[in-house]
Short mmCIF file of C-alpha atoms in Angstrom, two decimals:
data_model
loop_
_atom_site.label_atom_id
_atom_site.label_comp_id
_atom_site.label_asym_id
_atom_site.label_seq_id
_atom_site.Cartn_x
_atom_site.Cartn_y
_atom_site.Cartn_z
CA GLU A 1 0.00 0.00 0.00
CA ALA A 2 1.40 3.37 -1.02
CA GLY A 3 1.92 5.89 1.75
CA VAL A 4 1.24 9.59 1.81
CA THR A 5 3.08 11.35 -1.00
CA GLN A 6 4.04 15.00 -1.25
CA SER A 7 5.41 17.13 -4.06
CA PRO A 8 7.71 18.76 -4.69
CA THR A 9 10.40 17.47 -2.36
CA HIS A 10 12.15 20.83 -2.33
CA LEU A 11 10.90 24.24 -3.36
CA ILE A 12 12.87 27.47 -3.54
CA LYS A 13 11.04 30.78 -3.83
CA THR A 14 11.81 34.42 -3.27
CA ARG A 15 10.08 36.76 -0.86
CA GLY A 16 6.68 37.90 -2.09
CA GLN A 17 6.11 34.94 -4.39
CA GLN A 18 3.47 32.25 -4.00
CA ALA A 19 4.11 28.58 -3.25
CA THR A 20 1.86 25.59 -3.95
CA LEU A 21 2.47 22.31 -2.18
CA ARG A 22 0.64 19.09 -2.97
CA CYS A 23 -0.33 16.02 -0.98
CA SER A 24 -1.86 12.68 -1.93
CA PRO A 25 -3.30 10.74 1.02
CA ILE A 26 -3.27 7.00 1.53
CA SER A 27 -5.98 5.34 -0.55
CA GLY A 28 -9.25 5.31 1.40
CA HIS A 29 -8.24 8.13 3.73
CA THR A 30 -10.54 11.13 3.66
CA SER A 31 -8.81 13.48 6.13
CA VAL A 32 -5.72 15.50 5.28
CA TYR A 33 -3.73 17.60 7.75
CA TRP A 34 -1.02 20.15 7.08
CA TYR A 35 1.76 21.04 9.51
CA GLN A 36 4.67 23.46 9.45
CA GLN A 37 7.97 22.50 11.05
CA ALA A 38 10.49 25.30 11.19
CA LEU A 39 14.11 24.37 11.84
CA GLY A 40 14.62 23.12 15.39
CA LEU A 41 10.96 23.50 16.32
CA GLY A 42 8.06 21.12 16.79
CA LEU A 43 5.20 20.65 14.39
CA GLN A 44 2.73 23.50 14.18
CA PHE A 45 -0.77 22.56 13.05
CA LEU A 46 -1.87 24.48 9.94
CA LEU A 47 -5.03 23.04 8.43
CA TRP A 48 -7.35 20.04 8.56
CA TYR A 49 -9.52 18.96 5.63
CA ASP A 50 -12.10 16.22 5.76
CA GLU A 51 -14.45 15.16 2.95
CA GLY A 52 -13.54 18.24 0.97
CA GLU A 53 -14.26 20.74 3.74
CA GLU A 54 -11.91 22.77 5.90
CA ARG A 55 -12.62 21.57 9.45
CA ASN A 56 -10.14 23.57 11.44
CA ARG A 57 -7.07 25.75 11.09
CA GLY A 58 -4.21 26.63 13.36
CA ASN A 59 -2.94 30.05 14.34
CA PHE A 60 -1.61 31.11 10.93
CA PRO A 61 -2.41 34.19 8.82
CA PRO A 62 -4.93 33.99 5.95
CA ARG A 63 -2.17 33.92 3.34
CA PHE A 64 -1.88 30.24 4.27
CA SER A 65 -4.77 28.50 2.56
CA GLY A 66 -5.60 25.26 0.90
CA ARG A 67 -8.19 22.98 -0.46
CA GLN A 68 -9.09 19.34 -0.77
CA PHE A 69 -10.14 17.85 -4.07
CA PRO A 70 -12.86 15.22 -4.74
CA ASN A 71 -10.18 12.52 -4.85
CA TYR A 72 -9.11 13.68 -1.34
CA SER A 73 -5.74 15.00 -2.46
CA SER A 74 -4.91 18.43 -1.14
CA GLU A 75 -3.04 21.61 -1.93
CA LEU A 76 -1.47 24.08 0.45
CA ASN A 77 -0.99 27.59 -0.91
CA VAL A 78 1.20 30.19 0.72
CA ASN A 79 0.87 33.70 -0.68
CA ALA A 80 3.19 36.68 -0.25
CA LEU A 81 6.00 34.48 1.01
CA GLU A 82 8.12 35.76 3.88
CA LEU A 83 11.57 34.60 4.94
CA GLU A 84 10.16 32.99 8.09
CA ASP A 85 7.95 30.73 5.98
CA SER A 86 11.04 28.65 5.26
CA ALA A 87 10.27 25.29 6.84
CA LEU A 88 9.43 21.65 6.28
CA TYR A 89 5.74 21.33 5.41
CA LEU A 90 4.28 17.99 6.36
CA CYS A 91 1.04 16.45 5.22
CA ALA A 92 -0.70 13.62 7.04
CA SER A 93 -3.83 11.59 6.32
CA SER A 94 -6.18 9.49 8.38
CA SER A 95 -9.04 7.14 7.66
CA PRO A 96 -12.76 7.95 7.87
CA GLY A 97 -14.51 7.90 11.21
CA LEU A 98 -13.03 8.55 14.60
CA ALA A 99 -9.94 6.37 14.17
CA ASP A 100 -7.34 9.06 14.07
CA GLU A 101 -3.87 7.69 13.71
CA GLN A 102 -2.23 10.10 11.30
CA PHE A 103 0.17 8.84 8.67
CA PHE A 104 2.70 11.41 7.52
CA GLY A 105 4.34 12.05 4.20
CA PRO A 106 8.03 12.87 3.75
CA GLY A 107 7.39 16.60 3.59
CA THR A 108 8.21 19.48 1.27
CA ARG A 109 11.19 21.62 2.19
CA LEU A 110 10.32 25.23 1.33
CA THR A 111 13.13 27.76 1.25
CA VAL A 112 12.31 31.45 0.88
CA LEU A 113 15.21 33.66 -0.21
CA ASP I 1 -5.98 20.61 23.48
CA ALA I 2 -4.02 20.03 26.67
CA LYS I 3 -0.37 20.99 26.76
CA THR I 4 2.31 18.41 27.38
CA THR I 5 5.72 18.57 29.01
CA GLN I 6 8.54 16.29 27.94
CA PRO I 7 12.26 16.26 28.79
CA PRO I 8 14.20 17.75 25.87
CA SER I 9 16.60 14.83 25.61
CA MET I 10 17.33 11.35 26.92
CA ASP I 11 19.77 8.60 26.12
CA CYS I 12 19.58 4.85 26.40
CA ALA I 13 21.91 1.90 25.85
CA GLU I 14 21.11 -0.40 22.96
CA GLY I 15 19.11 -3.42 24.09
CA ARG I 16 17.84 -1.74 27.22
CA ALA I 17 14.35 -0.38 27.79
CA ALA I 18 13.79 3.28 26.98
CA ASN I 19 11.20 4.96 29.18
CA LEU I 20 10.01 8.32 27.86
CA PRO I 21 7.86 10.38 30.25
CA CYS I 22 5.19 12.91 29.41
CA ASN I 23 3.24 15.18 31.74
CA HIS I 24 -0.24 16.29 30.74
CA SER I 25 -1.75 17.56 33.98
CA THR I 26 -4.58 19.52 32.30
CA ILE I 27 -5.85 16.63 30.20
CA SER I 28 -9.61 16.46 29.78
CA GLY I 29 -11.75 13.38 30.17
CA ASN I 30 -12.29 12.94 26.43
CA GLU I 31 -8.69 13.55 25.38
CA TYR I 32 -6.46 10.71 24.26
CA VAL I 33 -2.68 10.45 24.62
CA TYR I 34 -0.89 9.91 21.30
CA TRP I 35 2.78 9.22 20.69
CA TYR I 36 4.67 9.81 17.45
CA ARG I 37 8.32 9.79 16.58
CA GLN I 38 10.30 11.59 13.93
CA ILE I 39 13.53 10.21 12.62
CA HIS I 40 15.80 12.88 11.19
CA SER I 41 14.55 14.35 7.90
CA GLN I 42 11.50 12.09 7.75
CA GLY I 43 7.82 12.64 8.46
CA PRO I 44 6.58 11.65 11.95
CA GLN I 45 5.52 8.05 12.50
CA TYR I 46 2.53 7.05 14.62
CA ILE I 47 3.48 4.77 17.52
CA ILE I 48 0.56 4.24 19.89
CA HIS I 49 -2.33 5.95 21.63
CA GLY I 50 -4.56 5.38 24.65
CA LEU I 51 -7.30 6.88 26.79
CA LYS I 52 -6.90 5.46 30.30
CA ASN I 53 -5.87 1.83 30.03
CA ASN I 54 -2.33 0.72 29.33
CA GLU I 55 -1.76 -0.20 25.71
CA THR I 56 0.78 -2.36 23.91
CA ASN I 57 1.54 -2.98 20.27
CA GLU I 58 4.44 -4.31 18.26
CA MET I 59 6.36 -1.07 18.62
CA ALA I 60 5.90 0.02 22.22
CA SER I 61 3.88 0.07 25.42
CA LEU I 62 2.00 3.05 26.81
CA ILE I 63 1.50 3.35 30.54
CA ILE I 64 -1.03 6.00 31.66
CA THR I 65 -1.27 6.89 35.34
CA GLU I 66 -4.58 6.38 37.09
CA ASP I 67 -5.21 10.14 37.34
CA ARG I 68 -4.23 10.43 33.64
CA LYS I 69 -1.96 13.37 34.38
CA SER I 70 1.12 11.65 33.02
CA SER I 71 2.17 8.76 30.82
CA THR I 72 5.27 6.82 29.84
CA LEU I 73 6.16 5.38 26.47
CA ILE I 74 8.26 2.25 26.80
CA LEU I 75 10.46 0.87 24.05
CA PRO I 76 11.28 -2.52 25.59
CA HIS I 77 14.51 -3.25 23.72
CA ALA I 78 15.84 -0.06 22.18
CA THR I 79 17.89 -0.30 18.99
CA LEU I 80 20.05 2.28 17.24
CA ARG I 81 17.21 2.81 14.76
CA ASP I 82 15.01 4.05 17.60
CA THR I 83 17.11 7.22 17.79
CA ALA I 84 14.53 9.92 17.02
CA VAL I 85 12.49 12.77 18.45
CA TYR I 86 9.47 11.43 20.32
CA TYR I 87 6.34 13.54 20.56
CA CYS I 88 3.60 13.13 23.13
CA ILE I 89 0.35 14.90 22.30
CA VAL I 90 -3.07 14.87 23.90
CA ARG I 91 -6.21 15.60 21.96
CA VAL I 92 -9.76 14.58 21.31
CA LYS I 93 -10.50 12.20 18.49
CA LYS I 94 -12.15 13.51 15.36
CA GLY I 95 -15.69 14.60 16.06
CA GLY I 96 -15.01 15.01 19.76
CA GLY I 97 -14.69 18.77 19.77
CA SER I 98 -12.05 21.34 19.02
CA TYR I 99 -9.25 19.61 17.24
CA ILE I 100 -5.91 21.36 17.12
CA PRO I 101 -3.11 18.84 17.71
CA THR I 102 -0.07 20.42 19.33
CA PHE I 103 3.18 18.49 18.97
CA GLY I 104 5.56 20.65 20.99
CA ARG I 105 9.32 20.01 20.78
CA GLY I 106 9.32 16.41 21.98
CA THR I 107 12.13 14.36 23.52
CA SER I 108 15.26 13.65 21.51
CA LEU I 109 16.16 10.05 22.31
CA ILE I 110 19.66 8.90 21.51
CA VAL I 111 20.30 5.16 21.64
CA HIS I 112 24.00 4.40 21.96
CA PRO I 113 25.88 1.11 21.43
#
């Protein structure tokens, strides 16, 4: 069974640009979560999508947004990039219902210059 | 979600048991304790979770105190590959209320030969 996949692996942008990160969940999983992990810090919760709807978001500005497609894959968009947005962005998925073990992808390393 | 407190680092000899503590004194009755680990440069990996009873699976055991204010993750026979950052988080399951998982900085476990 394929795990959670993310693309691209690395992304380099300049300040002010926009970044789009993609995530494909495990087959059959309907929930997708996004996290930011800045260097040396823990994971900060960004967004949670379930069945195509945004269910909750963490304490991040509106320039962090995303969506979930009918096939349950997801995009994270970061507008007006700032230097401090440089981080590892992790996507996780979980199965329908209350079972909530999250399975993580390898992450996208975003560098803002 | 309740906050957790973990020691920043621990070390353990290969083949011995690694006991990783976590304090969660403000845990609510419907919040579960989850453990994940993150090996360098990889996405976090789910290990185990529990509500109030002790749990065991092929990876580890989870011991939760009777008052649920603290827990211990036990790796019974640590190997070098268990070197990782271990995160303890407490949160409700999906559908149980506000859902913002907070990973914190975790415990960096180093297993030495």
